[in-house]
Coordinates of C-alpha atoms in Angstrom, one line a residue:
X1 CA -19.5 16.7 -7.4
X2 CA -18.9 20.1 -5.2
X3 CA -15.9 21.3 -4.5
X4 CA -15.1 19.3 -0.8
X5 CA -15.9 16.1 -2.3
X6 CA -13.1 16.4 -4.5
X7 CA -10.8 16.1 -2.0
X8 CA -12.5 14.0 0.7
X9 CA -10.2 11.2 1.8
X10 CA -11.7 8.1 3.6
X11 CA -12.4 7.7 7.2
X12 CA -8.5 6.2 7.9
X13 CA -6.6 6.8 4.7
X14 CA -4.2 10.0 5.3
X15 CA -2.3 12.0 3.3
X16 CA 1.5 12.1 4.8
X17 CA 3.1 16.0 4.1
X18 CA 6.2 16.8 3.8
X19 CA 7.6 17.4 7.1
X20 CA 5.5 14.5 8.5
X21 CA 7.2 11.8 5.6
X22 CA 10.7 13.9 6.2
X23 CA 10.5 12.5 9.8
X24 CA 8.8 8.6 8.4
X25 CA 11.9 8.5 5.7
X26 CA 14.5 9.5 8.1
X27 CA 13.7 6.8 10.6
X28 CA 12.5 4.3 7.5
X29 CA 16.5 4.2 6.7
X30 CA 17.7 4.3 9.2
X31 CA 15.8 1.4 10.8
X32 CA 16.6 -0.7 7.9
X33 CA 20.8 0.1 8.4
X34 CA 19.7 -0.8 11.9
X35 CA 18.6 -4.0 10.6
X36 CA 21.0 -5.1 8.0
X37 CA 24.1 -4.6 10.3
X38 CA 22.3 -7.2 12.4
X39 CA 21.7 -9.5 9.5
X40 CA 18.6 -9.4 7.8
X41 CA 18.0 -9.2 4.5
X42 CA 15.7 -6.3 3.3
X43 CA 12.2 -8.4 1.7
X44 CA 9.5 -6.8 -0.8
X45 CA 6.2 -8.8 -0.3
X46 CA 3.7 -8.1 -3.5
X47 CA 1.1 -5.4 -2.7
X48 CA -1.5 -7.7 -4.0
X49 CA -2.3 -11.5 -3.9
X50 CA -4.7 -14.0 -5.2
X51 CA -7.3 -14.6 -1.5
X52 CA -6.5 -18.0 -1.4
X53 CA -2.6 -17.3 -0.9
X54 CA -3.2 -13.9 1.1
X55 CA -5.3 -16.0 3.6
X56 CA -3.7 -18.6 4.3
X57 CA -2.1 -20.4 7.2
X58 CA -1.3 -17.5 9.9
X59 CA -3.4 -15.2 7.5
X60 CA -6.9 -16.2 8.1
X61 CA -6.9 -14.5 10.8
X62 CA -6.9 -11.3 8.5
X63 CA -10.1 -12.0 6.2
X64 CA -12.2 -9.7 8.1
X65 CA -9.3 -6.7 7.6
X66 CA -8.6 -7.4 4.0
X67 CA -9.9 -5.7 1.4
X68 CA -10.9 -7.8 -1.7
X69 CA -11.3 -6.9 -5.3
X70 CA -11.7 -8.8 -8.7
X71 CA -8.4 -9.3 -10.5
X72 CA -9.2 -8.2 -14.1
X73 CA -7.0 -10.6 -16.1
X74 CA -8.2 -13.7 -14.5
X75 CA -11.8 -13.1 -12.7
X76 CA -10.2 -14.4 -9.6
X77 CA -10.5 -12.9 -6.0
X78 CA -7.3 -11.0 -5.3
X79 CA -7.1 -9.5 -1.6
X80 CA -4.9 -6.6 -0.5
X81 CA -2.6 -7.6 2.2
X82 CA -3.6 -6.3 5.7
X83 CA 0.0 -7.6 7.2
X84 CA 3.2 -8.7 5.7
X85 CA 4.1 -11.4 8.4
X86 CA 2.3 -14.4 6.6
X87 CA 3.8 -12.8 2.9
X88 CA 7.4 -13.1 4.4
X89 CA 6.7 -16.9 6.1
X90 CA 6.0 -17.9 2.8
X91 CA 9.3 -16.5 1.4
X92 CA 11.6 -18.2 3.8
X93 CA 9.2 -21.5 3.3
X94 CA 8.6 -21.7 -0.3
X95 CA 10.7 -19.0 -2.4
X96 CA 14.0 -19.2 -0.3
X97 CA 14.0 -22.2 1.7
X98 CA 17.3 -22.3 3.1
X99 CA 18.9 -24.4 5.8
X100 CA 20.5 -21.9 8.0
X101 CA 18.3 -19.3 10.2
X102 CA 17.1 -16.8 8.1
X103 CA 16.5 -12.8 8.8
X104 CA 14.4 -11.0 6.9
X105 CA 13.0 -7.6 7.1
X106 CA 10.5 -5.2 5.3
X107 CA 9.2 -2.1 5.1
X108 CA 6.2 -0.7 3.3
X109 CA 2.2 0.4 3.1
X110 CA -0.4 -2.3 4.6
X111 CA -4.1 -1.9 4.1
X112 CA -6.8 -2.5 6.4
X113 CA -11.0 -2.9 5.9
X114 CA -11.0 -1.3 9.2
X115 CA -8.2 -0.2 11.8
X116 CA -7.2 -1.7 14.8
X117 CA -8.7 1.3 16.9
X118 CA -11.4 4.0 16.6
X119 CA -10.3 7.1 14.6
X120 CA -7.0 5.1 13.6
X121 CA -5.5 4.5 10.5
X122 CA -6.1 1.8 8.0
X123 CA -3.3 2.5 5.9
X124 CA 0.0 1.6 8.3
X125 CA 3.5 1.8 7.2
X126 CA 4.8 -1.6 8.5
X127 CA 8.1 -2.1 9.2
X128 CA 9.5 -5.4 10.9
X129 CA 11.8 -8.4 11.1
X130 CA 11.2 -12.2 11.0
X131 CA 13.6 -14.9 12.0
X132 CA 13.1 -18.4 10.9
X133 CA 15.1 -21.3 11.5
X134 CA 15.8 -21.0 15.6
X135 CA 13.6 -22.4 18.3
X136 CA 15.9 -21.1 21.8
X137 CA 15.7 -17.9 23.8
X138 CA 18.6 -16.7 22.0
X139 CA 16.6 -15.6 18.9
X140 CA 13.8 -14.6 21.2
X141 CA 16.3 -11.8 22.7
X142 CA 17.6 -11.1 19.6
X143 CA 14.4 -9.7 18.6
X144 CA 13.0 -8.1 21.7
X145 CA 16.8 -6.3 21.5
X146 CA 16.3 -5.3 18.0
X147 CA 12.8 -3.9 18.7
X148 CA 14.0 -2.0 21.6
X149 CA 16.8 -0.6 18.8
X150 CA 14.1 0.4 17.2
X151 CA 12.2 2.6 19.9
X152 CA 15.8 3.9 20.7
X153 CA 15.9 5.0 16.5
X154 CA 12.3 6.8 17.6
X155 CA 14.5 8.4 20.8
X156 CA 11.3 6.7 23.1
X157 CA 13.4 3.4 24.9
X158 CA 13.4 4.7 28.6
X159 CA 9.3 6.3 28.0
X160 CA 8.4 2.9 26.7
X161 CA 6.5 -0.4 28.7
X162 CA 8.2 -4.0 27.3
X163 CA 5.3 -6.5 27.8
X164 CA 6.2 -10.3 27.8
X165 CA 4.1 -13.3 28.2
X166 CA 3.6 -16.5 27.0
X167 CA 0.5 -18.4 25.5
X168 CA 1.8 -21.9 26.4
X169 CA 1.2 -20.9 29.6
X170 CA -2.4 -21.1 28.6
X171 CA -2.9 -23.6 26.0
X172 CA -1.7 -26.6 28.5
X173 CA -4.3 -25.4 31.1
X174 CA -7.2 -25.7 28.5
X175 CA -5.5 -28.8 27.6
X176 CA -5.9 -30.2 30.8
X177 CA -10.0 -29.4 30.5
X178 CA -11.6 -30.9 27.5
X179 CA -13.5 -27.7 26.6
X180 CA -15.3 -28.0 23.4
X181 CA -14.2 -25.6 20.7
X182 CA -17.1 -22.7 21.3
X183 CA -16.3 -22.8 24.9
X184 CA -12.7 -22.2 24.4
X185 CA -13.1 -19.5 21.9
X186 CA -15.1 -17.6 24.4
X187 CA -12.7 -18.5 27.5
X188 CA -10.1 -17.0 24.9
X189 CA -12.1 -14.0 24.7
X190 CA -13.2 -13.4 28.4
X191 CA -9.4 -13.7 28.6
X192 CA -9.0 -10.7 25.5
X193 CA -10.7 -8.9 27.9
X194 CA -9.8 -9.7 31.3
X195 CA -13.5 -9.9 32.4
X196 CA -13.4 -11.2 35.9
X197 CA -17.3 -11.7 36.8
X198 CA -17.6 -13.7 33.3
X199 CA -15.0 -15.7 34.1
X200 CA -15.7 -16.7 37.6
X201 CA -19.1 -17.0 36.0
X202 CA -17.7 -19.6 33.1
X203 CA -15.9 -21.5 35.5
X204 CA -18.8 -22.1 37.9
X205 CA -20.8 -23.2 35.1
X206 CA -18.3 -26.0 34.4
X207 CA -16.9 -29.3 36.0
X208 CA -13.4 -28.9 35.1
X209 CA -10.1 -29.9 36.9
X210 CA -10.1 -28.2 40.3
X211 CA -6.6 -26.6 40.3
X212 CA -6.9 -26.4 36.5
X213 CA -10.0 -24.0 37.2
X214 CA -8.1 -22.2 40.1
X215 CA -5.3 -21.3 37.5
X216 CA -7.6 -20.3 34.8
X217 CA -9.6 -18.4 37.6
X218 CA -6.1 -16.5 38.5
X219 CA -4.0 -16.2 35.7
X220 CA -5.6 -13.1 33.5
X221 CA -4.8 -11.0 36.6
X222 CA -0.7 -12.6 37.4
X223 CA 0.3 -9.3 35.7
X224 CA 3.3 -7.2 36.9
X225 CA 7.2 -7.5 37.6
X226 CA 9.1 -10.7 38.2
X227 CA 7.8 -11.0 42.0
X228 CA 4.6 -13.1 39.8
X229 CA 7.0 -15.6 38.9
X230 CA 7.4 -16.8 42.7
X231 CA 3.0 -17.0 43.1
X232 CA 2.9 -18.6 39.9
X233 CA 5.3 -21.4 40.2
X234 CA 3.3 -22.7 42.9
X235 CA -0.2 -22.3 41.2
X236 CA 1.1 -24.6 38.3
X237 CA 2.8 -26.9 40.0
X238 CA 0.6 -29.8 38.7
X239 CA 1.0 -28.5 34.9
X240 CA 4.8 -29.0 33.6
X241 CA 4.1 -28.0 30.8
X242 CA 2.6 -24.5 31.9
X243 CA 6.2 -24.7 34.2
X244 CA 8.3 -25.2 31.3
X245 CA 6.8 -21.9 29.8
X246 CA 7.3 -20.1 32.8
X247 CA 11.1 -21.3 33.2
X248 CA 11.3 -19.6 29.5
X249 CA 9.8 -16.6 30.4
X250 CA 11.2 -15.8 33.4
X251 CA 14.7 -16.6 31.9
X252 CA 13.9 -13.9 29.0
X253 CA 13.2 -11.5 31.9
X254 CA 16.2 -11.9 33.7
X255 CA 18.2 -11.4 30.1
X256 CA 16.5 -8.5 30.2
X257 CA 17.1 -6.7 33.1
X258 CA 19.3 -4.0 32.6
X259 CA 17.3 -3.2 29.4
X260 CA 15.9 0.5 29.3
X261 CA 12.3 -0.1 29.0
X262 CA 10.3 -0.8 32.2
X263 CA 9.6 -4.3 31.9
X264 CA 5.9 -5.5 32.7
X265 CA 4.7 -9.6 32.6
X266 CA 1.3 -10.7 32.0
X267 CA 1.3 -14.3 32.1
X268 CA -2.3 -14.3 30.9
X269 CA -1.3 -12.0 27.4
X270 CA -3.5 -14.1 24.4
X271 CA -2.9 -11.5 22.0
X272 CA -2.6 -13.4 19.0
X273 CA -3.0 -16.8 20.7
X274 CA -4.2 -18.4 17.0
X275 CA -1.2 -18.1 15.7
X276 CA 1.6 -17.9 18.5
X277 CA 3.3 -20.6 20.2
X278 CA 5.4 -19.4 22.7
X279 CA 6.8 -15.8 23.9
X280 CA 4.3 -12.5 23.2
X281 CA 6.1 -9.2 23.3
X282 CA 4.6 -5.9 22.7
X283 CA 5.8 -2.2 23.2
X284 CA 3.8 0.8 24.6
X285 CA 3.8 3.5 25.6
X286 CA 2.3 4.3 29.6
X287 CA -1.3 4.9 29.1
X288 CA -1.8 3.5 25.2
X289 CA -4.0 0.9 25.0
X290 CA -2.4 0.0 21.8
X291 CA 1.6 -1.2 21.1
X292 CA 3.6 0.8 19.1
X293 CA 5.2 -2.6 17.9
X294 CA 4.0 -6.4 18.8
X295 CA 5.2 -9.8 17.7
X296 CA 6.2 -13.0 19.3
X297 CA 7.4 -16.8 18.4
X298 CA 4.6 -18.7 15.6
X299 CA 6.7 -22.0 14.9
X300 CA 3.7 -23.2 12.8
X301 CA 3.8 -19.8 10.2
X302 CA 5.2 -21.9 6.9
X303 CA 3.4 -25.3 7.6
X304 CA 0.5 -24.6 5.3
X305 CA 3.8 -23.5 2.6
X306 CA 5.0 -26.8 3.5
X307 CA 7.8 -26.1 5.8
X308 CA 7.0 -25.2 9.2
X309 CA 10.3 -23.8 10.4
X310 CA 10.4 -22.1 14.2
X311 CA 9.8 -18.3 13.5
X312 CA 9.9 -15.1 16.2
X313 CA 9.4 -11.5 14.9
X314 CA 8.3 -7.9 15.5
X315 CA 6.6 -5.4 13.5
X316 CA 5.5 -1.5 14.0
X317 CA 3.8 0.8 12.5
X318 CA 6.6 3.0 11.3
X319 CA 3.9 6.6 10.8
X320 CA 3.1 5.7 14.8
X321 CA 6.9 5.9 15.5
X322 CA 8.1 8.8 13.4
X323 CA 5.5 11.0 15.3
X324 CA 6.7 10.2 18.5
X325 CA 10.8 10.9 16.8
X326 CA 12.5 14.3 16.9
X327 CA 14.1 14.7 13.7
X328 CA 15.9 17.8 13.2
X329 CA 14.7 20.1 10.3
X330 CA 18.1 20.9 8.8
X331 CA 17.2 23.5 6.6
X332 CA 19.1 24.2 3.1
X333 CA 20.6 26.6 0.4
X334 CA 19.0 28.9 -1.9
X335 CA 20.9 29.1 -4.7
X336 CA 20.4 32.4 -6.9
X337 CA 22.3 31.6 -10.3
X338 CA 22.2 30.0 -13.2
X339 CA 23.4 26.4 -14.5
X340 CA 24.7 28.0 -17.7
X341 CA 27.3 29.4 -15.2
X342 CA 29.9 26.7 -14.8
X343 CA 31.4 27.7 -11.8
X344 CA 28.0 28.4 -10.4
X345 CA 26.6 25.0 -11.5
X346 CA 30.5 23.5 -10.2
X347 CA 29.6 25.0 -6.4
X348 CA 25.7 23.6 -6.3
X349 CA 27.2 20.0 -7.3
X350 CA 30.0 20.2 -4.3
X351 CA 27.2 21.0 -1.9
X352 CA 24.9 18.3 -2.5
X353 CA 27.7 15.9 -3.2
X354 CA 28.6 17.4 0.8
X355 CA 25.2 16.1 1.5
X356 CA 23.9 20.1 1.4
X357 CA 20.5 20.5 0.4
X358 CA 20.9 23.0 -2.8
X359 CA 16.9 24.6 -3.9
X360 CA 17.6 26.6 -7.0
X361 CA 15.7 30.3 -7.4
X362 CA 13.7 30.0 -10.5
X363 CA 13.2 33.2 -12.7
X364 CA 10.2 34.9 -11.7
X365 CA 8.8 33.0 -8.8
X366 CA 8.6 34.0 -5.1
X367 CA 11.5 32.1 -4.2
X368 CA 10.3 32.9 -0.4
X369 CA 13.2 31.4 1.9
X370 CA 11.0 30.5 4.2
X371 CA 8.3 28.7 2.6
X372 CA 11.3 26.4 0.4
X373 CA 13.0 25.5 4.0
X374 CA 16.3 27.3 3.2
X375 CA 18.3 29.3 5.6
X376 CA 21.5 30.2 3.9
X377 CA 21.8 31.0 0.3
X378 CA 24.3 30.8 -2.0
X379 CA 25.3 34.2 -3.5
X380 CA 27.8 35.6 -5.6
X381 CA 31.3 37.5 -4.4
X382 CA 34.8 38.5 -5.6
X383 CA 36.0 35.2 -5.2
X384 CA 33.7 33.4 -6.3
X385 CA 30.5 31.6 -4.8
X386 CA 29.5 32.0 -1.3
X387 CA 27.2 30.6 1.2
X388 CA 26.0 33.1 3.5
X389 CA 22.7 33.0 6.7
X390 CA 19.3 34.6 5.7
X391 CA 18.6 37.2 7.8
X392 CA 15.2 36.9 9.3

């Protein structure tokens, strides 16, 4: 092995240094006080599962992320969890299972068999929140609020682009068709993409509905700000179903108004469609073609646990955030003495118990100022100890 193999990490996996996890653990906490004065209850899913748990329900969706390996004890496929959402729906429907709406959070290291863009990271730091128990737009809100607390933790809510839409929108069009399975899977994904010649060309191909097929011809491209709502009331007037989506949207928006985030509808947003049911919300920022946090309401998350209770939730990728946060260095104290020397150990103590960052000079090292992140040191004077600045 030469020497560069030896420290070779994998295409993805990154190491975090300090200054870079500084700024990750400073907005880590205080994301999670964030959270708790709003509720919800901090959650640690197990790093590990057997693959039959892992991918289940909502999680099938990750088989092609997840990386599997053989559990040593039992000879069993276990499977590395690629996202925590499906971990935490089983908790509320199988380990907790309480009656009352229940907020959960969680915060900690995914891993993904490949990332969700090129040249991005396959190791993410998720943190989010899940809400069980509600189906309104109250608990909507209360999470697209609570993610936007969450860019404002990051210092990014007036840079940032709030995306809302809503897949029922487009599950009572197809309804309305009696597509076969393989044809909707690839309308889905002529949708991902917004491919406009492929879709005129699917539609043409096929004797569907007439205004069904006009408002699957229209709505990947009903994108924008709440002037759509007016164009697509009248495009689904024969769908009230589709209508009764809208209402829900366009209610959310109007909530939202006065919110910081420049607010941007796209009534034609699939992302996730497997496993939503109603609103989709994602964060960017202008120009990103991927969100710096996504969720959304999945009311059919626990069923496969046996309790499908109404869910909405966001996550992030916390390493994503933190490198868009300013977080101020704050700098520290070099302490030159000894801990034999009581008064000297007494002072040290008081400053960290002030919330001072104390580094202690060892004997015969290069105790370079600089390169330990102090700019004051403590020294030794007439009355005692003394902090005093590090001249340059």
């Amino acid at each position: 092995m030469n020497q560069e193999e030896q420290w070779l990490l994998p295409d993805g996996v990154e190491e975090v240094l300090p200054e870079r996890a500084r700024a990750i653990e400073h907005l880590r906490r205080r994301a999670l006080d964030l959270y708790q004065s709003w509720g919800y209850e901090l959650v640690f899913p197990p790093l590990i599962e057997f693959l039959e748990s892992l991918l289940n329900g909502a999680g099938r969706d990750l088989e092609r992320e997840t990386f599997k390996i053989t559990d040593q004890l039992s000879g069993r496929l276990m499977g590395v969890r690629a996202d925590m959402t499906p971990q935490v729906a089983r908790m509320d429907a199988h380990s907790l299972r309480h009656g009352a709406p229940t907020r959960l959070c969680y915060c900690s290291t995914a891993l993904r068999a490949r990332p969700a863009q090129a040249g991005g990271s396959r190791v993410p730091y998720q943190l989010g929140v899940e809400l069980f128990g509600h189906d309104g737009a109250e608990s909507d809100l209360e999470v697209i609020l609570l993610m936007l607390e969450t860019m404002a933790l990051a210092g990014i809510q007036d840079r940032v682009v709030l995306d809302l839409g809503h897949v029922g929108i487009f599950r009572s069009l197809v309804a309305a068709c009696d597509l076969t399975a393989a044809d909707q899977a690839r309308l889905e994904d002529i949708y991902l993409r917004k491919a406009r010649t492929e879709l005129d060309a699917f539609l043409t191909e096929r004797t569907l509905p007439a205004e069904a097929s006009r408002a699957l011809a229209e709505l990947p491209f009903l994108d924008g700000d709440s002037a759509v709502f007016g164009h697509a009331r009248a495009l689904l007037a024969d769908f009230p179903e589709a209508l009764a989506a809208l209402a829900a949207l366009e209610a959310l928006a109007e909530a939202l108004a006065g919110c910081p985030a420049r607010l941007h509808l796209d009534l034609g947003e699939l992302r996730g469609y497997h496993y939503h049911t109603g609103v989709v919300l994602a964060v960017y920022l202008p120009g990103d073609s991927e969100p710096l946090a996504k969720g959304g309401r999945y009311d059919h998350i626990g069923e496969v646990f046996g309790r499908a209770r109404p869910a909405t939730g966001f996550s992030a990728d916390l390493k994503k955030l933190a490198a868009l946060a300013a977080v101020p260095r704050g700098g520290g104290v070099l302490a030159r003495g000894k801990l034999s020397d009581a008064a000297f150990a007494a002072k040290v103590a008081a400053l960290r118990a002030d919330g001072e960052r104390v580094v202690l000079a060892l004997p015969g090292a290069d105790n370079d100022p600089g390169e330990l992140g102090c700019d004051r040191q403590l020294v030794a004077a007439d009355n005692g100890w003394t902090i005093q600045p590090i001249s340059s």
